[in-house]
Amino acid sequence: NAFEISSLITILSYLISFSFQQRIEIHKLRQGDNLILGFSIGGGIDQDPTQNPFSEDKTDKGIYVTRVTEGGPAEVAGLQIGDKIMQVNGWDMTMVTHDQARKRLTKRNEEVVRLLVTRQSLQKAVQQSMMS
Amino acid sequence: MKDLACTSDSHVHEQSPSNQTSIAMMQEPQEMVEETVTVEEDPGTPTSHVSIVTSEDGTTRRTETKVTKMVKTVTTRTVRQVPLGPDGLPAMDGSSPMGSYTDSIDRRYLKNGERFITPQASSTLTRSYNSYNDSYPESHEGQYRPYIGHDGYGDLSDNYGSLSRGVNYRPRYAYVPGGTYRPDDGSFTLPSRRENYGPVAQPQVPVGSSVDLNRSQPERFQPEPYGLEDDNRSLGVDDEGYELDPDYSTVNRRTSAGVPERGRPHKGRGYDDPIETEMVEERIPYLHGGYAAPLAQPERGSMASIDRLGKRSPSIDSIRKDPRWRDPDLPEVIAMLSHPIDPVKSNAAAYLQHLCYENDKIKKDVRHLKGIPILVGLLDHPKPEVHRKACGALRNISYGKDNENKVAIKNCDGIPALIRLLRKTNDMEVRELITGTLWNLSSYEPLKMVIINHGLQTLTNEVIIPHSGWESEPNEDSKPRDAEWTTVFKNTSGCLRNVSSDGAEARRRLRECDGLVDALLHALQSAVGKKDTDNKSVENCVCIMRNLSYHVHKEVPGADKYQELDAGQTTGTGGSQKKKKDDAGCFGGKKAKGKKNGDLDRNFDTLDLPKRSEAAKGFELLYQPDVVRLYLSILTESQNFNTLEAAAGALQNLSAGNWMWSTYIRATVRKERGLPVLVELLQSDSDKVVRAVSIALRNLSMDRRNKDLIGSYAMGELVRNLPSRQQRSAKNLEEDTVVAVLNTIHEIITDSSENARSLIQTQGIQKLVAISKSSQSPRETKAASHILQMIWSYKELRNALQKDGWNKSHFQSVSAAPKGSKGTAGRSGYDDSTLPLVDKSQDNEKSGSRDMIPMDELGPDGYSTIDHRDKERKYKTSDNTGDASEKEPLKNDTNRKNINRSNRASVNLVDARDIKPQPVDSWV
């Protein structure tokens, strides 16, 4: 009945909105002396946000995934181009400089990086599917 | 100027010759080493204590003391056991009293000929022996050789005997046993000796000594770093002058707890020999379970010597255990140091080292018995074995809170002797011992200058430069060498770190020491390049750099030429102003300063750094803006709190100066995006890191643009570090740190109502009011009150404040007023006691620094500025009349606020104007 359906939708959309923020755990790969994640980032509060091709809001100075190495640890873990990185191992990444973000991601003593990311495409997909 | 901190760490080393330890190490040498490293460097474990000391010039300084124990276990237990006759006196003849032991031992020997491993022996000793063999694969032969082949042994004993005649024991027993030990590895034969002393040669007893002897051979140590150990015990009682860091000592104690020096061994080797078992039982607290070594007596002896139960005398213990034996007493051992036979000397020294390990009483006794000059004399002995052992003993003796021992070493010219030996020897172990001893000695204030006078250049040339990888004339073809983080380098850098805190003269000597600064910087650059910034050596280097950066603006030769001009002229905080100054001729004629490195040059385009015709070198490197990048890299990469603190402290020192280089440094920190790095470190769990960073930010905010940036982006973090009503603060920061944070906030909101607004927006008022009303600390109260007064003085903010429910009474705290005028002694009230670590040293300097603080300057934008005199007057006024008047000079604030706003539009934590083209994205 209608009530059940609407509450189901509520629950679903709650779950989905939750999944807009996705946790991704990347195990770094040793490459020579370095541990690599296999993706690149753009953005940061010291960068020009208008140049970010991935953001909806062109004042968004967040850190975005700009490239992902094929077959690399990030891709394996499910990271995608355009993902916005919200946190790295619990550290906020929405108000950091580009370099700070890079440093956070490349801590030598951390072999595993846990990201919290949001994915525009995911949101859109969900919205569209719910509209239709 | 503000807040110049000097750090010195004292690291103390002690070596213990403990058989147990060594054996334990043999078992898992790596692990032991790891452990040491962990303890020392675990960033979560503050390893040092900071205390404020006032130096002769009145400057406040922080003295950090770190007590690090690297213990190398080397035991030569030579003269351990003396057989006693039935009457309780030492037996003249080893055989008769031996009784049953003799029998069994004889049997072994007889049956197996040269081989020690007899059936019985195997059954009881095999396990231990096996493992022993495993750990020491090939070295036995080499080690023992000297002893074996020593024909003189027989004579030796005679001589020895004469030496010990007084005590009625026969020296040969002591030595003999050593020879007998060999057997355990099965390959060793000691024909003559064995025959003679066979009876004595109970594996446990006499053997021990030789084993130890062997152990002490450096060749062995190298491959198997079993010798490294924490001397936990002595840690606990260490240098009073250097307060042990509680955590540190706890950690150590914990690791060692039930496992005193010999403790580690529990590797579960059971020792089955009945005698040994018996002894083990007696020592049970230390050795439950596995007895690591088959060296009964010697072990026992060592136990006894450090026995906590008060059985201090080695002899008592052994007598109790086996009435036929006793250890030589201390006077005897010391007498043996002068014995004509070299092995006697070295064995006696090694035994002494062992006895002294963690035993302050014995150390003192050695001193009273005049043993120290003899040991020092042996440093010049040509035989490596002798000077090595002497050095080992001195290293242990020099460790500890009893500075008298250190003084005794110095009084007999031990320091030049050590340095001489360092120049002479290539033996890595000896070099480690020498530098370890010097490190210990360097922890005692009065010896620092002596070390500098005798050893600075030698330490630099022999250790620092070669191990740093720096080459004064690099070969074009070869690529730069990396630093080697050797123990010798660590010890030496620790020693220099300590001596670098000994005041202006010490700093001058170190700065002017050829190649020292160059090499340290090279080492640090190498560390950053290899992302290896957590280790102790790096920590030491950064601490030295920090100390040498202290007061650099007034202490380096020719510093006065770089002083900022009189306030009226010095308007620049940024590049263009600087330039103006250069044109004024203040800078132009100097010996050229330039960037050695083209690649660095680019970053300073806008800074108009003076061009140099030649590369900076020596102490000039200390304050070249290039170092900013190095420190920032360290601040970004290192996980070592001490290193972080020191690097922040270095920036703090460099940015505090009232000369042009400080101005460059302040701007460079911004250009190199250092502000976000520093602000992030305000989140550090380490109190002292927060403090150093906070003070650094305060100094940096003398640069107007920095001030704006810090006000906008750091205020939140600063406020977060303040205690709230409920809790001291999330981190429970020390008073000093809270005061430092408060003073930084004060500095940031001074002359910046915009920053004061940020403070209000970050909910800082609530915390400040709470502190000013209810803090237990008068210093915190006062500092908070100053801030509140400052805020209230911005009339344009009052509406907002009142809207939030605050009223004047919250900002006019009674407690705030009068004490602040303490500063009247000085030139300005600014230097009052609420401002920690303020340089109160020299009046003239203070006035200098006051003048140089370009607080009101707006720099390149050309806005009018409040003259420094105004500022000065302001503070003076406030001194005289209390807080109310403090507001006076701020009348211009409305003005200023607007200015700030307009400035701020484009301001970001990284100043937009400073941004270099930045990679839009980076691979990670």
PDB file of C-alpha atoms in Angstrom, chain B residues 127-210:
ATOM      1  CA  ARG B 127      70.959 -26.073  24.664  1.00  0.00           C
ATOM      2  CA  SER B 128      72.619 -23.008  25.752  1.00  0.00           C
ATOM      3  CA  TYR B 129      75.706 -23.766  23.980  1.00  0.00           C
ATOM      4  CA  ASN B 130      73.978 -24.444  20.849  1.00  0.00           C
ATOM      5  CA  SER B 131      72.254 -21.232  20.778  1.00  0.00           C
ATOM      6  CA  TYR B 132      75.370 -19.538  21.687  1.00  0.00           C
ATOM      7  CA  ASN B 133      77.023 -21.095  18.781  1.00  0.00           C
ATOM      8  CA  ASP B 134      74.295 -20.097  16.546  1.00  0.00           C
ATOM      9  CA  SER B 135      74.564 -16.560  17.426  1.00  0.00           C
ATOM     10  CA  TYR B 136      78.232 -16.434  17.156  1.00  0.00           C
ATOM     11  CA  PRO B 137      79.002 -18.394  14.204  1.00  0.00           C
ATOM     12  CA  GLU B 138      82.543 -17.875  13.385  1.00  0.00           C
ATOM     13  CA  SER B 139      83.945 -15.517  15.733  1.00  0.00           C
ATOM     14  CA  HIS B 140      84.933 -17.703  18.523  1.00  0.00           C
ATOM     15  CA  GLU B 141      88.137 -18.680  17.107  1.00  0.00           C
ATOM     16  CA  GLY B 142      89.260 -15.255  16.475  1.00  0.00           C
ATOM     17  CA  GLN B 143      88.106 -14.076  19.727  1.00  0.00           C
ATOM     18  CA  TYR B 144      89.635 -16.631  21.769  1.00  0.00           C
ATOM     19  CA  ARG B 145      92.795 -16.861  20.006  1.00  0.00           C
ATOM     20  CA  PRO B 146      94.508 -14.233  21.860  1.00  0.00           C
ATOM     21  CA  TYR B 147      93.793 -15.935  25.029  1.00  0.00           C
ATOM     22  CA  ILE B 148      94.462 -19.308  23.841  1.00  0.00           C
ATOM     23  CA  GLY B 149      97.668 -18.617  22.297  1.00  0.00           C
ATOM     24  CA  HIS B 150      98.757 -16.662  25.159  1.00  0.00           C
ATOM     25  CA  ASP B 151     101.661 -18.515  26.464  1.00  0.00           C
ATOM     26  CA  GLY B 152     102.042 -15.966  29.053  1.00  0.00           C
ATOM     27  CA  TYR B 153      99.014 -17.097  30.748  1.00  0.00           C
ATOM     28  CA  GLY B 154     100.855 -19.230  33.052  1.00  0.00           C
ATOM     29  CA  ASP B 155     103.060 -16.380  33.873  1.00  0.00           C
ATOM     30  CA  LEU B 156     100.177 -14.247  33.917  1.00  0.00           C
ATOM     31  CA  SER B 157      98.718 -16.015  36.722  1.00  0.00           C
ATOM     32  CA  ASP B 158     101.871 -15.631  38.577  1.00  0.00           C
ATOM     33  CA  ASN B 159     101.977 -12.010  38.026  1.00  0.00           C
ATOM     34  CA  TYR B 160      98.477 -11.844  38.712  1.00  0.00           C
ATOM     35  CA  GLY B 161      99.008 -13.704  41.810  1.00  0.00           C
ATOM     36  CA  SER B 162     101.443 -11.204  42.961  1.00  0.00           C
ATOM     37  CA  LEU B 163      99.034  -8.550  42.295  1.00  0.00           C
ATOM     38  CA  SER B 164      96.417 -10.168  44.282  1.00  0.00           C
ATOM     39  CA  ARG B 165      98.623 -11.565  46.866  1.00  0.00           C
ATOM     40  CA  GLY B 166      97.164  -9.245  49.303  1.00  0.00           C
ATOM     41  CA  VAL B 167      93.949 -11.020  49.019  1.00  0.00           C
ATOM     42  CA  ASN B 168      95.342 -14.443  48.914  1.00  0.00           C
ATOM     43  CA  TYR B 169      93.859 -15.553  45.780  1.00  0.00           C
ATOM     44  CA  ARG B 170      95.358 -16.848  42.726  1.00  0.00           C
ATOM     45  CA  PRO B 171      94.839 -14.805  39.774  1.00  0.00           C
ATOM     46  CA  ARG B 172      95.118 -17.615  37.428  1.00  0.00           C
ATOM     47  CA  TYR B 173      91.807 -18.902  38.377  1.00  0.00           C
ATOM     48  CA  ALA B 174      90.269 -15.903  37.198  1.00  0.00           C
ATOM     49  CA  TYR B 175      91.898 -16.022  33.918  1.00  0.00           C
ATOM     50  CA  VAL B 176      91.993 -19.622  33.450  1.00  0.00           C
ATOM     51  CA  PRO B 177      88.398 -20.007  33.527  1.00  0.00           C
ATOM     52  CA  GLY B 178      88.155 -17.692  30.721  1.00  0.00           C
ATOM     53  CA  GLY B 179      90.120 -20.012  28.637  1.00  0.00           C
ATOM     54  CA  THR B 180      88.063 -22.864  29.577  1.00  0.00           C
ATOM     55  CA  TYR B 181      85.016 -21.363  28.263  1.00  0.00           C
ATOM     56  CA  ARG B 182      85.917 -22.090  24.822  1.00  0.00           C
ATOM     57  CA  PRO B 183      84.962 -25.524  25.165  1.00  0.00           C
ATOM     58  CA  ASP B 184      81.385 -24.773  24.894  1.00  0.00           C
ATOM     59  CA  ASP B 185      81.564 -24.101  21.311  1.00  0.00           C
ATOM     60  CA  GLY B 186      83.257 -27.323  21.001  1.00  0.00           C
ATOM     61  CA  SER B 187      85.964 -26.183  18.825  1.00  0.00           C
ATOM     62  CA  PHE B 188      88.167 -24.599  21.227  1.00  0.00           C
ATOM     63  CA  THR B 189      91.032 -26.148  22.948  1.00  0.00           C
ATOM     64  CA  LEU B 190      93.030 -24.810  25.667  1.00  0.00           C
ATOM     65  CA  PRO B 191      95.587 -27.389  26.280  1.00  0.00           C
ATOM     66  CA  SER B 192      97.899 -25.944  28.763  1.00  0.00           C
ATOM     67  CA  ARG B 193      95.470 -23.962  30.618  1.00  0.00           C
ATOM     68  CA  ARG B 194      92.961 -26.551  30.862  1.00  0.00           C
ATOM     69  CA  GLU B 195      95.352 -28.927  32.323  1.00  0.00           C
ATOM     70  CA  ASN B 196      96.367 -26.530  34.899  1.00  0.00           C
ATOM     71  CA  TYR B 197      93.076 -25.220  35.739  1.00  0.00           C
ATOM     72  CA  GLY B 198      90.894 -27.927  34.684  1.00  0.00           C
ATOM     73  CA  PRO B 199      89.544 -28.270  38.092  1.00  0.00           C
ATOM     74  CA  VAL B 200      88.579 -24.738  38.189  1.00  0.00           C
ATOM     75  CA  ALA B 201      87.082 -24.890  34.874  1.00  0.00           C
ATOM     76  CA  GLN B 202      83.600 -25.495  35.752  1.00  0.00           C
ATOM     77  CA  PRO B 203      81.895 -24.444  32.742  1.00  0.00           C
ATOM     78  CA  GLN B 204      79.706 -22.085  34.535  1.00  0.00           C
ATOM     79  CA  VAL B 205      82.171 -20.325  36.548  1.00  0.00           C
ATOM     80  CA  PRO B 206      85.386 -19.613  34.932  1.00  0.00           C
ATOM     81  CA  VAL B 207      84.038 -19.952  31.554  1.00  0.00           C
ATOM     82  CA  GLY B 208      81.971 -17.001  31.965  1.00  0.00           C
ATOM     83  CA  SER B 209      84.812 -14.711  31.957  1.00  0.00           C
ATOM     84  CA  SER B 210      86.129 -15.791  28.713  1.00  0.00           C
TER      85      SER B 210
END
